[in-house]
XYZ file of C-alpha atoms in Angstrom:
387
model
C -25.450 277.736 170.516
C -27.732 280.463 171.580
C -30.569 282.677 170.756
C -29.392 285.471 173.014
C -29.124 288.875 171.367
C -25.578 290.152 170.670
C -23.946 291.628 173.657
C -23.197 295.300 174.062
C -20.833 297.385 176.174
C -17.756 297.608 173.957
C -16.440 300.999 172.835
C -14.253 302.256 170.114
C -13.657 300.784 166.582
C -13.085 297.292 167.962
C -16.749 296.971 168.899
C -17.671 296.644 165.197
C -15.836 293.390 164.832
C -15.569 292.116 168.449
C -17.782 289.526 170.060
C -21.189 289.007 168.484
C -21.066 292.434 166.623
C -24.448 293.993 167.648
C -23.948 297.202 165.639
C -23.295 295.296 162.492
C -26.295 293.047 163.250
C -28.699 295.968 163.498
C -27.575 297.422 160.161
C -27.597 294.087 158.291
C -31.172 293.293 159.270
C -32.372 296.449 157.508
C -31.455 294.893 154.165
C -33.203 291.451 153.785
C -30.505 289.896 151.471
C -27.597 291.122 153.643
C -29.558 289.896 156.712
C -29.863 286.420 155.193
C -26.176 286.298 154.434
C -25.512 287.233 157.999
C -27.911 284.425 159.230
C -25.812 281.986 157.237
C -22.381 283.283 158.391
C -23.534 283.208 162.030
C -24.753 279.622 161.446
C -21.320 278.598 160.245
C -19.740 280.266 163.336
C -22.129 278.488 165.623
C -20.398 275.143 164.949
C -17.813 276.540 167.370
C -20.436 278.357 169.467
C -19.439 281.761 168.056
C -22.448 283.812 167.094
C -20.310 286.000 164.742
C -20.418 286.531 161.005
C -16.712 287.162 161.015
C -15.996 283.723 162.512
C -18.315 282.168 159.950
C -16.526 284.043 157.106
C -13.101 282.842 158.158
C -14.334 279.232 158.412
C -15.967 279.503 154.957
C -12.842 280.999 153.526
C -10.854 278.024 154.953
C -13.180 275.544 153.247
C -12.953 277.370 149.884
C -9.180 277.542 150.131
C -8.894 273.894 151.049
C -10.890 272.919 147.999
C -13.505 274.882 145.988
C -15.845 271.859 145.912
C -15.692 271.665 149.741
C -16.372 275.454 150.035
C -19.242 275.009 147.647
C -20.725 272.130 149.661
C -20.488 274.280 152.835
C -22.146 277.278 151.109
C -25.001 275.142 149.673
C -25.482 273.325 152.977
C -25.851 276.430 155.135
C -28.106 278.152 152.589
C -30.373 275.096 152.150
C -30.750 274.534 155.895
C -31.416 278.230 156.709
C -33.924 278.617 153.868
C -35.704 275.388 155.040
C -36.048 276.897 158.602
C -37.454 280.139 157.208
C -39.902 278.342 154.857
C -41.138 276.056 157.678
C -41.621 278.988 160.014
C -39.248 278.000 162.753
C -38.307 280.439 165.436
C -36.943 283.638 163.759
C -34.563 284.496 166.647
C -32.941 281.108 166.457
C -32.638 281.327 162.620
C -31.106 284.826 163.108
C -28.602 283.499 165.629
C -27.534 280.812 163.141
C -29.025 277.775 164.980
C -30.536 276.447 161.802
C -27.316 276.769 159.786
C -24.579 274.959 161.671
C -25.961 271.428 161.116
C -26.524 272.351 157.419
C -22.957 273.577 156.841
C -21.492 270.386 158.366
C -23.938 268.283 156.329
C -22.803 270.047 153.193
C -19.162 269.701 154.051
C -19.487 266.044 154.936
C -21.421 265.033 151.789
C -18.969 266.977 149.652
C -16.211 264.895 151.002
C -17.829 261.557 151.250
C -19.851 261.596 147.945
C -18.439 261.548 144.380
C -17.877 262.752 141.853
C -17.341 266.440 142.519
C -19.790 268.904 140.890
C -22.154 266.005 140.129
C -25.850 267.047 139.864
C -27.171 264.163 142.028
C -24.554 264.872 144.683
C -25.547 268.542 144.790
C -29.235 267.495 145.075
C -28.402 265.252 148.051
C -26.536 268.101 149.732
C -29.504 270.438 149.360
C -32.082 267.874 150.483
C -30.186 266.498 153.437
C -29.068 269.981 154.671
C -32.708 270.994 154.686
C -33.632 267.797 156.562
C -30.988 268.604 159.204
C -32.986 271.745 160.128
C -36.130 269.728 160.614
C -34.275 267.244 162.875
C -32.576 270.120 164.652
C -36.019 271.651 165.517
C -37.271 268.299 166.909
C -34.122 267.557 168.896
C -33.930 271.130 170.243
C -37.484 270.814 171.513
C -36.856 267.457 173.162
C -33.403 268.231 174.656
C -34.421 271.759 175.752
C -37.685 270.705 177.269
C -36.379 267.635 179.122
C -32.832 268.533 180.230
C -32.348 272.243 179.363
C -29.348 271.499 177.138
C -28.780 271.922 173.431
C -28.557 268.843 171.065
C -25.271 270.225 169.631
C -24.481 268.584 166.212
C -26.635 265.459 166.660
C -28.863 266.501 163.717
C -25.870 266.619 161.376
C -24.619 263.262 162.601
C -27.963 261.452 162.369
C -28.772 262.921 158.903
C -25.357 262.292 157.391
C -24.647 258.831 158.863
C -28.158 257.441 158.007
C -27.604 258.508 154.392
C -24.095 257.180 154.178
C -25.249 253.762 155.649
C -28.197 253.708 153.135
C -25.884 254.681 150.322
C -23.863 251.490 150.799
C -26.785 249.590 149.276
C -28.275 251.928 146.647
C -27.320 252.770 143.103
C -27.459 256.543 143.382
C -25.726 256.888 146.762
C -22.638 258.273 145.028
C -20.185 257.210 147.735
C -16.513 258.242 147.270
C -13.430 256.178 148.031
C -13.382 257.895 151.486
C -16.092 255.359 152.619
C -14.159 252.083 152.727
C -15.730 249.141 154.676
C -13.161 246.771 156.119
C -13.097 243.718 158.334
C -12.060 244.554 161.878
C -8.642 243.375 162.900
C -6.418 243.433 165.964
C -3.289 245.313 164.973
C -2.367 247.216 168.157
C 1.216 245.941 168.512
C 1.913 246.799 164.889
C 0.613 250.396 164.888
C 3.193 252.969 163.960
C 2.855 255.808 166.443
C 5.271 258.421 165.147
C 3.484 261.487 163.636
C 3.563 261.596 159.866
C 1.363 262.881 157.072
C 0.712 259.599 155.357
C 1.225 255.861 155.953
C 4.304 255.664 153.686
C 5.905 258.853 154.963
C 8.877 258.931 157.329
C 7.669 259.461 160.961
C 9.188 262.294 162.953
C 7.392 263.436 166.086
C 9.046 266.930 166.245
C 7.714 270.459 166.865
C 6.601 270.888 163.286
C 4.649 267.651 163.356
C 3.008 268.661 166.736
C 2.040 272.086 165.351
C 0.571 270.448 162.247
C -1.462 267.981 164.374
C -2.845 270.826 166.597
C -3.943 273.099 163.805
C -5.111 270.302 161.528
C -7.285 269.231 164.427
C -8.915 272.694 164.255
C -9.529 272.389 160.588
C -10.748 268.831 160.647
C -13.909 269.889 162.345
C -14.793 271.342 158.923
C -13.146 268.487 156.967
C -10.234 270.811 156.150
C -6.963 268.920 156.511
C -4.397 271.695 156.406
C -2.315 273.910 158.696
C -3.581 277.034 156.913
C -7.239 276.112 157.476
C -6.637 275.604 161.151
C -4.923 278.962 161.502
C -7.751 280.763 159.648
C -10.363 279.177 161.925
C -8.529 280.109 165.008
C -8.229 283.701 163.804
C -11.987 283.759 163.072
C -12.763 282.374 166.553
C -10.512 285.007 168.168
C -12.435 287.858 166.522
C -15.422 286.766 168.607
C -13.698 285.395 171.726
C -10.054 285.157 172.666
C -10.912 282.733 175.517
C -12.602 280.445 173.107
C -9.621 280.590 170.727
C -7.263 279.588 173.463
C -9.372 276.653 174.602
C -9.723 275.520 171.006
C -6.050 275.239 170.774
C -5.848 273.572 174.220
C -8.581 271.064 173.364
C -6.991 270.171 170.013
C -3.593 269.671 171.861
C -5.216 267.591 174.525
C -6.930 265.355 171.955
C -3.651 264.887 170.176
C -1.749 264.070 173.427
C -4.471 261.594 174.435
C -3.937 259.825 171.010
C -0.176 259.797 171.499
C -0.516 258.535 175.167
C -2.720 255.658 173.956
C -0.253 254.812 171.137
C -2.714 255.583 168.365
C -1.874 255.648 164.673
C 0.498 258.533 164.025
C -1.045 259.289 160.645
C -4.468 259.920 162.188
C -2.951 262.066 165.031
C -0.786 264.143 162.527
C -3.835 264.836 160.276
C -5.890 266.155 163.205
C -8.429 263.373 163.594
C -7.767 262.956 167.361
C -8.077 266.741 167.913
C -11.217 268.104 166.255
C -13.854 266.637 168.581
C -11.819 267.524 171.599
C -11.256 271.131 170.644
C -14.957 271.816 170.317
C -15.719 270.010 173.515
C -13.091 271.930 175.517
C -14.274 275.383 174.495
C -17.881 274.341 175.127
C -17.242 273.466 178.729
C -14.527 275.975 179.511
C -16.305 279.307 179.073
C -19.353 278.803 176.875
C -21.779 276.685 178.909
C -19.891 277.164 182.237
C -18.580 280.540 183.428
C -14.799 280.294 183.111
C -13.011 279.499 186.436
C -9.946 277.251 187.055
C -12.339 274.457 187.882
C -14.350 274.791 184.644
C -11.076 275.042 182.754
C -10.025 271.677 184.242
C -13.455 270.260 183.528
C -12.981 271.375 179.903
C -9.632 269.559 179.710
C -11.232 266.420 181.170
C -14.040 266.639 178.658
C -11.527 266.921 175.882
C -9.794 263.735 177.098
C -13.008 261.871 177.410
C -14.122 263.040 174.038
C -10.770 261.766 172.465
C -11.423 258.378 174.067
C -14.890 258.287 172.549
C -13.404 259.054 169.163
C -11.090 256.027 169.444
C -13.976 253.827 170.418
C -16.574 255.048 167.995
C -14.068 255.072 165.171
C -13.254 251.418 165.850
C -16.934 250.519 165.958
C -17.528 252.071 162.533
C -14.656 250.282 160.857
C -16.726 247.402 159.349
C -18.865 250.004 157.423
C -15.966 252.205 156.607
C -17.895 255.168 158.111
C -16.486 258.262 159.873
C -17.162 258.971 163.577
C -18.022 262.539 162.484
C -18.757 264.614 165.619
C -20.543 261.911 167.618
C -17.689 261.790 170.071
C -18.080 265.580 170.641
C -21.815 265.233 171.136
C -21.726 262.354 173.564
C -18.699 263.747 175.433
C -20.054 267.280 175.784
C -23.564 266.202 176.680
C -22.112 264.113 179.440
C -20.354 267.153 180.953
C -23.179 269.734 180.462
C -25.603 267.381 182.266
C -23.390 267.897 185.358
C -24.837 271.403 185.494
C -26.836 270.840 188.625
C -24.497 268.510 190.457
C -21.885 270.993 191.951
C -21.903 274.389 193.489
C -18.533 275.081 191.898
C -19.760 275.313 188.287
C -21.913 278.224 187.170
C -24.155 277.120 184.396
C -24.925 279.322 181.371
C -28.366 278.439 179.977
C -28.305 278.083 176.197
C -30.661 281.073 175.760
C -28.156 283.263 177.625
C -24.966 282.121 175.897
C -23.075 284.986 174.274
C -19.243 284.893 174.675
C -16.994 283.506 177.480
C -15.801 287.124 178.085
C -19.369 288.472 178.508
C -20.196 285.488 180.817
C -17.327 286.524 183.024
C -18.390 290.171 183.111
C -22.016 289.138 183.818
C -20.949 286.775 186.663
C -18.676 289.506 188.193
C -21.568 292.023 188.182
C -23.992 289.574 189.779
C -21.427 288.497 192.458
C -20.837 292.224 193.260
C -24.511 292.797 193.603
C -24.925 289.763 195.774
C -22.001 290.875 198.148
C -23.487 294.381 198.417
C -26.709 292.911 199.746
C -28.789 292.815 196.545
C -29.245 289.162 195.652
C -31.552 289.945 192.641
C -30.049 288.672 189.461
C -28.992 291.704 187.400
C -30.529 291.809 183.963
C -27.682 291.849 181.354
C -27.342 294.699 178.891
C -27.971 292.276 175.956
C -31.570 293.354 175.499
């Protein structure tokens, strides 16, 4: 999540759709309405650290295809949060980069799933208000985390806003909770858990290649509350337009989360439907290439972060059972924050400050240029060509 300008240096037609798309960015900003749409699409892409309107468009398409109501919630959420940031005069570069959109789109998606009925006026009002609130909370958290630790607050604003409302909604008349929020008494049922991968509790379990592929791609989609193989494929394609490295580590992270769940003997329904993968995939790509320059060591660190995040998902999910609440992306936030705070503890990991984050590929090119200059006797940090 970055306010860095789009990177340059690509040539040929591919440059128009590759990476952070600087040429498209320049032209879009000349038309205010088009520029605003671009802000919103970049905000959707920033959920997976991709400052690209194409990534955002693919994710939004996945939500609309999954269910029109879900796509509507995502659209309203990102528009409301971005408009709130503009109205309140928050940093324009941050708004332009989508940093006041990603919490809003997740809030809109989450409320569309966990509130009912669909297309209800009160539910739509909640989506608008709480998505706007997520921008206010994002501004406060970004100031606190950036000032104290030099790290981003990730999706904490979405988690705090959404969970506080869902907890409150358990005790109010107009909370509009759906059946997806189902409080239940905790119970010890470990030995009775069915671990074979399957789509539903009453389905026949069969942990085969098809089930594994479903689990991996559904893990990609579940970050946006989209439980389908198609949604996962669309999101991966969208990520790949911006960064092939990020797309690879998204798949690796989802697979690692799935394997961690299987190794622990977790419920096969949850694994098949991607719930053990979505936090881990975002954590893996954050560490392996986004906030640390990609090396074999940072790749291993990304895998370890994915495992740790999956363990957090299991723990937080169990803690929330009595309220019937989802863990959302709290495991990702806590897991990734733990690993980015290692930034000054080892000489082997090259930290990328949030304000300089672009794409993993550009980080590698930048690091190679700086290392070449250092070895030639010029230790001065080269200014990147992103200005």
